[in-house]
mmCIF file of C-alpha atoms and ligand atoms in Angstrom:
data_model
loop_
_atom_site.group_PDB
_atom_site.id
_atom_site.type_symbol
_atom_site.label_atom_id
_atom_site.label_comp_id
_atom_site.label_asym_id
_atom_site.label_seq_id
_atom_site.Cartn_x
_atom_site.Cartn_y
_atom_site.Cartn_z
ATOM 1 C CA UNK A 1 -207.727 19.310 59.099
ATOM 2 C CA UNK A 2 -211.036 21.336 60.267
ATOM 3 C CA UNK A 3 -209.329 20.799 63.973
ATOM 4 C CA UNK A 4 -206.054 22.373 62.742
ATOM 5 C CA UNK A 5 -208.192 25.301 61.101
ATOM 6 C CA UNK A 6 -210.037 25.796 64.183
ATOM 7 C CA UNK A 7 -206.678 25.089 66.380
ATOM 8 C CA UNK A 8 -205.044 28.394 64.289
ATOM 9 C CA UNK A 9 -208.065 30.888 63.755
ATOM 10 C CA UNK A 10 -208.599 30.668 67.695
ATOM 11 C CA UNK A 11 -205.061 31.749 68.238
ATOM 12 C CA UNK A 12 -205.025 34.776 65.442
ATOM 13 C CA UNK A 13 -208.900 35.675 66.770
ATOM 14 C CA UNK A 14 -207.470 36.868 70.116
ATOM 15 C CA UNK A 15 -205.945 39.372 67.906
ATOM 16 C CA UNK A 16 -208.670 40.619 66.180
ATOM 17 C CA UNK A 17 -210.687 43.067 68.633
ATOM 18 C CA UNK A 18 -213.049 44.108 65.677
ATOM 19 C CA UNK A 19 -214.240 42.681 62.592
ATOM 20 C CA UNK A 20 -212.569 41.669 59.800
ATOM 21 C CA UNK A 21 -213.994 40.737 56.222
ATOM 22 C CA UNK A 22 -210.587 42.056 53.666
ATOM 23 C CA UNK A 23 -208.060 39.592 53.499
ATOM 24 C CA UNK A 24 -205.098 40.381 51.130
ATOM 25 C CA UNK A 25 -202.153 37.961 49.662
ATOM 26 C CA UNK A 26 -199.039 40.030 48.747
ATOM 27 C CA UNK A 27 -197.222 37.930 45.604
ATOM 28 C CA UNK A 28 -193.334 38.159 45.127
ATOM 29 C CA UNK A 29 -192.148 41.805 44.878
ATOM 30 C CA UNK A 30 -195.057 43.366 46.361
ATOM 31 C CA UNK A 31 -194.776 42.279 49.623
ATOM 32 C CA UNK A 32 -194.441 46.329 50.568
ATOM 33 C CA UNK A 33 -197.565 47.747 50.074
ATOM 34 C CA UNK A 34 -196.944 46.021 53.599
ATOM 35 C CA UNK A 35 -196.133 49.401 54.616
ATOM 36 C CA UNK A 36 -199.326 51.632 53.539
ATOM 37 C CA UNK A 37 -200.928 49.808 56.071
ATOM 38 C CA UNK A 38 -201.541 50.677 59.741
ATOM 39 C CA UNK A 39 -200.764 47.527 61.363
ATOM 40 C CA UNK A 40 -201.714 46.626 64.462
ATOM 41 C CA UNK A 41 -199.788 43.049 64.556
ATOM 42 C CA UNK A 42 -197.388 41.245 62.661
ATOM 43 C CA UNK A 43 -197.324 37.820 63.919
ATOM 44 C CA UNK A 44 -194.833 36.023 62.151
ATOM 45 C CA UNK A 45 -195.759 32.458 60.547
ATOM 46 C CA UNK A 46 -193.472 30.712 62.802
ATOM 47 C CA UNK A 47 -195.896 31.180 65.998
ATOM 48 C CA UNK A 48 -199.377 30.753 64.238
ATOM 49 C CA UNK A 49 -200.582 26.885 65.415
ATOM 50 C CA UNK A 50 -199.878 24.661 62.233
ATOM 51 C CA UNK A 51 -199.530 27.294 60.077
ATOM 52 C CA UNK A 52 -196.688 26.793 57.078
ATOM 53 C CA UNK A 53 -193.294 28.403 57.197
ATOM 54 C CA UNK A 54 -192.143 30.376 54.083
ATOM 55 C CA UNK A 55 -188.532 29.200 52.587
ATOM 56 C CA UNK A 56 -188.108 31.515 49.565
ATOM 57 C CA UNK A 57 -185.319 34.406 49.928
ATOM 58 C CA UNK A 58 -187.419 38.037 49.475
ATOM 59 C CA UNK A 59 -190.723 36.424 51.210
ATOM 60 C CA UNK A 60 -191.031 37.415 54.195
ATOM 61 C CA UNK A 61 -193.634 35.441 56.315
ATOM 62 C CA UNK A 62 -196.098 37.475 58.670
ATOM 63 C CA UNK A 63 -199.747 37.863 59.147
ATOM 64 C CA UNK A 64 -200.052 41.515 59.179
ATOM 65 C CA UNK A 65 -203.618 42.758 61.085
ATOM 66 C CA UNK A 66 -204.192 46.745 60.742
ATOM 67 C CA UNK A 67 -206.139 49.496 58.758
ATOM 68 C CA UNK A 68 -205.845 49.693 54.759
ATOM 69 C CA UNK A 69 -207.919 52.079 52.973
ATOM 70 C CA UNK A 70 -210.151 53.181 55.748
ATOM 71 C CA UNK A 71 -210.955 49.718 56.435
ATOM 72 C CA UNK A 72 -209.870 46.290 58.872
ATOM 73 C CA UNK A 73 -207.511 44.020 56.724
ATOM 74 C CA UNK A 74 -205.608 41.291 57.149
ATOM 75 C CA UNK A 75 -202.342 40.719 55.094
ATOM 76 C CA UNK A 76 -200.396 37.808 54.630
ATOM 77 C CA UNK A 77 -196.948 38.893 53.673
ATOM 78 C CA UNK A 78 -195.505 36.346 52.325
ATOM 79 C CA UNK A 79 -197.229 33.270 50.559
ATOM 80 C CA UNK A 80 -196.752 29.419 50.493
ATOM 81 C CA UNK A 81 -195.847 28.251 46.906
ATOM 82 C CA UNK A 82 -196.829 24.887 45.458
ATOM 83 C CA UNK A 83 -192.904 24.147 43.841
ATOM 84 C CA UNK A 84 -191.459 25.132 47.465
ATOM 85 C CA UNK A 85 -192.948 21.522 48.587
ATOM 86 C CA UNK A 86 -195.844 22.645 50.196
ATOM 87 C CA UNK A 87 -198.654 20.149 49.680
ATOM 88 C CA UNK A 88 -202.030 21.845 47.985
ATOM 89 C CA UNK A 89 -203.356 21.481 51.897
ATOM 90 C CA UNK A 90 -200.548 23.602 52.941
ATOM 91 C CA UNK A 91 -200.362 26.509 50.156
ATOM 92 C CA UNK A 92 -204.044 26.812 50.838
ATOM 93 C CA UNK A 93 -204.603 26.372 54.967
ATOM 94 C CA UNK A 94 -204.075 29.878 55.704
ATOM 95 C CA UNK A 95 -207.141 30.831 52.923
ATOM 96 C CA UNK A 96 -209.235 28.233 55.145
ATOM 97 C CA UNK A 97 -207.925 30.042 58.117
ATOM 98 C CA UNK A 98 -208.775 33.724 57.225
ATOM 99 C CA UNK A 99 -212.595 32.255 55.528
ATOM 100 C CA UNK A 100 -212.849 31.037 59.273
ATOM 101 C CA UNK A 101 -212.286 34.568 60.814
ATOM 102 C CA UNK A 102 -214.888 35.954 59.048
ATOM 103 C CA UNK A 103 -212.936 37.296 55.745
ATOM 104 C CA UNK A 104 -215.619 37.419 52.944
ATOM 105 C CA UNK A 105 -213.265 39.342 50.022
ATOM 106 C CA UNK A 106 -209.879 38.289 49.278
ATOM 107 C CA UNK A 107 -206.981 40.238 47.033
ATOM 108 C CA UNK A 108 -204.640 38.463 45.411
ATOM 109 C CA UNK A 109 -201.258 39.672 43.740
ATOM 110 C CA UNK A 110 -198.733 37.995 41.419
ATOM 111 C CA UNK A 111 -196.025 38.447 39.401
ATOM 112 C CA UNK A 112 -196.323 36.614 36.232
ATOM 113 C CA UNK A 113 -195.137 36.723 32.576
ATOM 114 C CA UNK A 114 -196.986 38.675 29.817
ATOM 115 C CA UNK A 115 -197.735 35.974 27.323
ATOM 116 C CA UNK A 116 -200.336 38.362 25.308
ATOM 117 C CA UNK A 117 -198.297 39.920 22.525
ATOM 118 C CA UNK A 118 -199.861 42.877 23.460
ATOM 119 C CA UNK A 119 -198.439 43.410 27.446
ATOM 120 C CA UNK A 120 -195.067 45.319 28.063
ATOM 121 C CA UNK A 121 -192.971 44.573 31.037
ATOM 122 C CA UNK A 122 -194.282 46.969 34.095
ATOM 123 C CA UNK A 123 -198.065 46.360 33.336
ATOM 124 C CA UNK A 124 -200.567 45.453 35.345
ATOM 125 C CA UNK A 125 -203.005 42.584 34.428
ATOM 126 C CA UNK A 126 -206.653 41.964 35.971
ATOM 127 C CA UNK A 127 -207.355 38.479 36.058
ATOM 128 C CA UNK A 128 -210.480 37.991 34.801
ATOM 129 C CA UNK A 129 -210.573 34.080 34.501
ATOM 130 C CA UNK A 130 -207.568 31.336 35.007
ATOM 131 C CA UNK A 131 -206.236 27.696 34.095
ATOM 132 C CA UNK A 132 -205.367 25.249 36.167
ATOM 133 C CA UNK A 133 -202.497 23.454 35.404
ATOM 134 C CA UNK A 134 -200.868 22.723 38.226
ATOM 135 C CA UNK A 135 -200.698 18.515 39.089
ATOM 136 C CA UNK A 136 -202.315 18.522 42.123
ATOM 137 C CA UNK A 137 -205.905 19.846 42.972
ATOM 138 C CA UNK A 138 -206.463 21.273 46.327
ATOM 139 C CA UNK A 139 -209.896 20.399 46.358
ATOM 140 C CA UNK A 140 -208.619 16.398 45.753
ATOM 141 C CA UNK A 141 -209.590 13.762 48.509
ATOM 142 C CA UNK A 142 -211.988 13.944 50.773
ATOM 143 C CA UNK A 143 -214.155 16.877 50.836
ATOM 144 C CA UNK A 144 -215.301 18.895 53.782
ATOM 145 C CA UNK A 145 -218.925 20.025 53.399
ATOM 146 C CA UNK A 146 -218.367 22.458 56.163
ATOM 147 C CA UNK A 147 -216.270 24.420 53.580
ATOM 148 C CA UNK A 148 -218.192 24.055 50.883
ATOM 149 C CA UNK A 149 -219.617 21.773 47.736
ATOM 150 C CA UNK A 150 -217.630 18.273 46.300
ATOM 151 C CA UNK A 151 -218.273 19.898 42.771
ATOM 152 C CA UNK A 152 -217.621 23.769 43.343
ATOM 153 C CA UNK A 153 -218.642 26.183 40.276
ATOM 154 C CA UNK A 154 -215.296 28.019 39.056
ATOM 155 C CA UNK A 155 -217.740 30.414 36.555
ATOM 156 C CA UNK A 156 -216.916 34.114 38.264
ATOM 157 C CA UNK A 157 -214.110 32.645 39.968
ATOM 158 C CA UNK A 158 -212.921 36.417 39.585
ATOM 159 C CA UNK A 159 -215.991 38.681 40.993
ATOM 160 C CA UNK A 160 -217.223 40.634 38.156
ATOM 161 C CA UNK A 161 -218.129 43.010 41.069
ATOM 162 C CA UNK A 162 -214.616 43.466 41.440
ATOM 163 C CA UNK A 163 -213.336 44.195 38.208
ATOM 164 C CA UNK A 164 -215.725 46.386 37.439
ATOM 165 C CA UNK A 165 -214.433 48.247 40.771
ATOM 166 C CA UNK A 166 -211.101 48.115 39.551
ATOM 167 C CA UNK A 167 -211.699 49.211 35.843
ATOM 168 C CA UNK A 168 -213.452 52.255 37.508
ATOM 169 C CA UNK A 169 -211.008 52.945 40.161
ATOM 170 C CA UNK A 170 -208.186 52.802 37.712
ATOM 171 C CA UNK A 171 -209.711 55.012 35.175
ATOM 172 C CA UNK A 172 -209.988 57.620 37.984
ATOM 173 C CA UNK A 173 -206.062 57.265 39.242
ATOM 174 C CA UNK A 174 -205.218 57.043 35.354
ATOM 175 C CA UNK A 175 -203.474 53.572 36.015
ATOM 176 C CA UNK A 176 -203.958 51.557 32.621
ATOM 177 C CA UNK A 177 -204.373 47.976 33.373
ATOM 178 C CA UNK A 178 -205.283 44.777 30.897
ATOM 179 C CA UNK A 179 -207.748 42.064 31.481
ATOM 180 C CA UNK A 180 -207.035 38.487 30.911
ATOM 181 C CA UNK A 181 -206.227 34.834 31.721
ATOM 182 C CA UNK A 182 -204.185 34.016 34.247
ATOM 183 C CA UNK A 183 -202.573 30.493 33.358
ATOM 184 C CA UNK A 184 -200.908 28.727 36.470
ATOM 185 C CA UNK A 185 -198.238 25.902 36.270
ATOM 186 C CA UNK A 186 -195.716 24.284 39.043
ATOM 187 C CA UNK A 187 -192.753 25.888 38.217
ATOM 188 C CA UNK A 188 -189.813 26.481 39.322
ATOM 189 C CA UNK A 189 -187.891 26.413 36.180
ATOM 190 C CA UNK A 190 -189.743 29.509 33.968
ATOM 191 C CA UNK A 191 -191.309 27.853 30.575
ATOM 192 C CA UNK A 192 -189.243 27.267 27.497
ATOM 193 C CA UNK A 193 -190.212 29.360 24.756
ATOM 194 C CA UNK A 194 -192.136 26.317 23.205
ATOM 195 C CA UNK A 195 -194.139 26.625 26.585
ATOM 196 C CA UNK A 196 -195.076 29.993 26.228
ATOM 197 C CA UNK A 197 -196.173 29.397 22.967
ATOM 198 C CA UNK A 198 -198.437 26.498 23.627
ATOM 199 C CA UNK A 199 -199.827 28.684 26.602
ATOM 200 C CA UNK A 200 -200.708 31.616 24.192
ATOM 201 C CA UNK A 201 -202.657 29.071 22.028
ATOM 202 C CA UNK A 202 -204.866 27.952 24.497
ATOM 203 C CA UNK A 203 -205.448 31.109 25.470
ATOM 204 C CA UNK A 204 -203.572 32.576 28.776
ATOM 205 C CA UNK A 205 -202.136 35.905 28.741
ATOM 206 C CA UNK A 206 -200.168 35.940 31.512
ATOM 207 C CA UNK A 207 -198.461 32.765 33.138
ATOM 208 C CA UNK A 208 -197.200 32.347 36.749
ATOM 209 C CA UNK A 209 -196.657 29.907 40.231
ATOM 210 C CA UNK A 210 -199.294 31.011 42.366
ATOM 211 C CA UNK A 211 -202.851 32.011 42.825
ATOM 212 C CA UNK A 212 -204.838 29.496 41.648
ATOM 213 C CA UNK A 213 -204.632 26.969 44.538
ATOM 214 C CA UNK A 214 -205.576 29.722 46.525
ATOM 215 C CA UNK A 215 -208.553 31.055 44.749
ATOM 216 C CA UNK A 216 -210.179 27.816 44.342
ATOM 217 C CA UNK A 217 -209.945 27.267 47.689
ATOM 218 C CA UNK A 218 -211.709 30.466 48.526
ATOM 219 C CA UNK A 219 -214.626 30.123 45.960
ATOM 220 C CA UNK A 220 -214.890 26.550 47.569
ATOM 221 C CA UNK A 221 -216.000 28.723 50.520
ATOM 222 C CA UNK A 222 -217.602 31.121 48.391
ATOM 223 C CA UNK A 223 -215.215 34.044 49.070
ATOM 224 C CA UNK A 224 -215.570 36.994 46.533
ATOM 225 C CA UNK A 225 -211.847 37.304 44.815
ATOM 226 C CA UNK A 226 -209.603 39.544 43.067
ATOM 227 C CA UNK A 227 -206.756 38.819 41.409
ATOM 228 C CA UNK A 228 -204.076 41.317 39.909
ATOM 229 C CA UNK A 229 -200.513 40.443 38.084
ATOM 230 C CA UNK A 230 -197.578 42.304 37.655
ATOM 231 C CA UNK A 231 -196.496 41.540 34.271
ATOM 232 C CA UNK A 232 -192.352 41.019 34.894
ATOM 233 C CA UNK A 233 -191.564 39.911 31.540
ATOM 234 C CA UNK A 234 -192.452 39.404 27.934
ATOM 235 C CA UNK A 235 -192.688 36.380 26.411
ATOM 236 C CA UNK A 236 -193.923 37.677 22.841
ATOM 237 C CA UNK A 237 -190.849 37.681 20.840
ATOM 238 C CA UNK A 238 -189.027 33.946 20.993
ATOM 239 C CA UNK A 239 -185.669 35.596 20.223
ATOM 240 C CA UNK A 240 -185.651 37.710 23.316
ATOM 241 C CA UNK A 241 -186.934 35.421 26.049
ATOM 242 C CA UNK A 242 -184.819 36.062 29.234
ATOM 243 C CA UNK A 243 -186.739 35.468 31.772
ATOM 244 C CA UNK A 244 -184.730 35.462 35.120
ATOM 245 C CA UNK A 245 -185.870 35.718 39.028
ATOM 246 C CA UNK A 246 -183.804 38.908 39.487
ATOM 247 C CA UNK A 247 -185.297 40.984 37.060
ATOM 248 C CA UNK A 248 -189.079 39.386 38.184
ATOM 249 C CA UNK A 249 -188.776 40.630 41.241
ATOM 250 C CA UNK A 250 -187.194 44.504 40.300
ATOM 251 C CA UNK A 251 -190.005 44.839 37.551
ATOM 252 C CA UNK A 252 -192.348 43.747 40.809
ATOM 253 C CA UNK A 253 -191.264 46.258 42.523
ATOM 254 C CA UNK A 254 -191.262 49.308 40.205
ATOM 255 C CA UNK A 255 -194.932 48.363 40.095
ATOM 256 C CA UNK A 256 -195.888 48.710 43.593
ATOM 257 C CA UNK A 257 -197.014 52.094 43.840
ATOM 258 C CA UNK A 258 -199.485 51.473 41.268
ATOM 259 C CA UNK A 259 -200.734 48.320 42.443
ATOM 260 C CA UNK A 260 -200.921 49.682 46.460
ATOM 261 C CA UNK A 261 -202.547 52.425 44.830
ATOM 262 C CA UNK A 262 -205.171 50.770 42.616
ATOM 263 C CA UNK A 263 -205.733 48.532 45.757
ATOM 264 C CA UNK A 264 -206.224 51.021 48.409
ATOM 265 C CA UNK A 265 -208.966 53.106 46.169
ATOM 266 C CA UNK A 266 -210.840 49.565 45.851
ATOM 267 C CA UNK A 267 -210.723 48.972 48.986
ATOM 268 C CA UNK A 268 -211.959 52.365 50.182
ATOM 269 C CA UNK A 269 -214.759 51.831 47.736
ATOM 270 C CA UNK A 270 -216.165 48.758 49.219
HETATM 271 N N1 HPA B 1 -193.352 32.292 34.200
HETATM 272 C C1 HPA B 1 -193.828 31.830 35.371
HETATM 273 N N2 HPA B 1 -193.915 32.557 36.465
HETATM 274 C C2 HPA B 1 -193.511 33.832 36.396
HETATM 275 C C3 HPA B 1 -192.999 34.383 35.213
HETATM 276 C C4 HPA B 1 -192.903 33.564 34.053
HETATM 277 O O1 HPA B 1 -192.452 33.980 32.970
HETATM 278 N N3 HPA B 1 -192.691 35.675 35.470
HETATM 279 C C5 HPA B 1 -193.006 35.893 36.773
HETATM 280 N N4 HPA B 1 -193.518 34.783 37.333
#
């Protein structure tokens, strides 16, 4: 695996004439804040050296290298989900990838489904801790001590730095956003309503498909994250439980401005 790393960050690096620290992952729906940045390359997945390819219709899969918020990013647009087939070794290589071209902050966005009574379709969660409860563990098998400890801490697993940032930066735009727990499962099927009970009780407000792999890998490598969801749909009221990929992605999308807002301030703050 470390040759395969090595194998694809040599080919992107010939790409990368400056540094690069800001890495961002663009979840379902907000794939265009894709176009507030000044890219420089879009190399699709297809001709990166063992990287995955993305299946799912509305993902579109490209490594975007430019300028976001007065600073060097790069963007994956498009993301490798766990229920797609992916091992945890793929949904995760292109974290490992980016950590070994020097990115040291990562941004993560999702959509996911408000499971606090409290969120309303079209908000905008900070995720200020998750859980896991997807089957697999990335981190399972041997471990690679070049990337980082066998028993990695997950306390902070969402820099405190970094929320803080956002809180501020959102107060400023007047862009409301909740904090809370981000609880990931497999998927695809959504959760029954029984599901998204039993996820309330032990505590997540917000469930989704993605994220989680991805941030423990980069805390493995000690990578500062930041994690934001779109909240698609409620979950609150057991009667009115529709949840449906259509309407996940057009609530994703009304939110974009905000988000690609929110994100570009940060990011001009660091
Ligand atoms: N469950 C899981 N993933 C999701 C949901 C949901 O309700 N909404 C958007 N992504």
């Amino acid at each position: 695996m470390l040759e395969k790393i090595k194998k694809s960050s040599q080919f992107i690096a010939s790409f990368l004439k400056e540094e690069y620290t800001i890495g961002i992952i663009l979840g379902t729906g907000l794939g265009e804040l894709a176009s507030q940045i000044k890219i420089r390359y879009a190399i699709p997945y297809a001709d990166i050296p063992y990287f995955p390819i993305s299946t799912v219709e509305g993902h579109q899969g490209k490594l975007l290298i430019g300028e976001f918020g007065g600073k060097n990013i790069l963007a994956m647009q498009g993301r490798f989900h766990f229920y797609e087939g992916y091992s945890m070794q793929e949904v995760t290589f292109p974290i490992r990838v980016m950590h070994t071209l020097g990115i040291k902050t990562l941004f993560v966005s999702n959509a996911a489904g408000g499971v606090n009574t409290s969120y309303r379709m079209g908000d905008l969660m900070l995720i200020r801790d998750h859980i896991n409860l997807f089957p697999e563990h990335p981190l399972r098998g041997k471990n690679f001590n070049e990337l980082g400890p066998r028993f990695p801490s997950m306390t902070e697993a969402y820099s405190p730095r970094l929320i803080q940032l956002a809180e501020n930066c959102g107060k400023q735009l007047g862009i409301s956003l909740h904090k809370g727990v981000y609880a990931g499962l497999q998927g695809p099927s959504f959760e029954t309503p029984a599901e998204y009970n039993w996820i309330r009780i032990i505590g997540g407000d917000a469930v989704g498909m993605s994220t989680i792999p991805e941030i423990i890998v980069a805390r493995h490598m000690d990578m500062e994250c930041f994690g934001i969801s779109v909240i698609t749909n409620s979950t609150a009221n057991e009667e009115e439980i529709k949840t449906n990929h259509e309407e996940v992605q057009e609530v994703g999308n009304q939110a974009q401005p905000r988000m690609t807002k929110l994100l570009e301030a940060m990011i001009r703050a660091l």
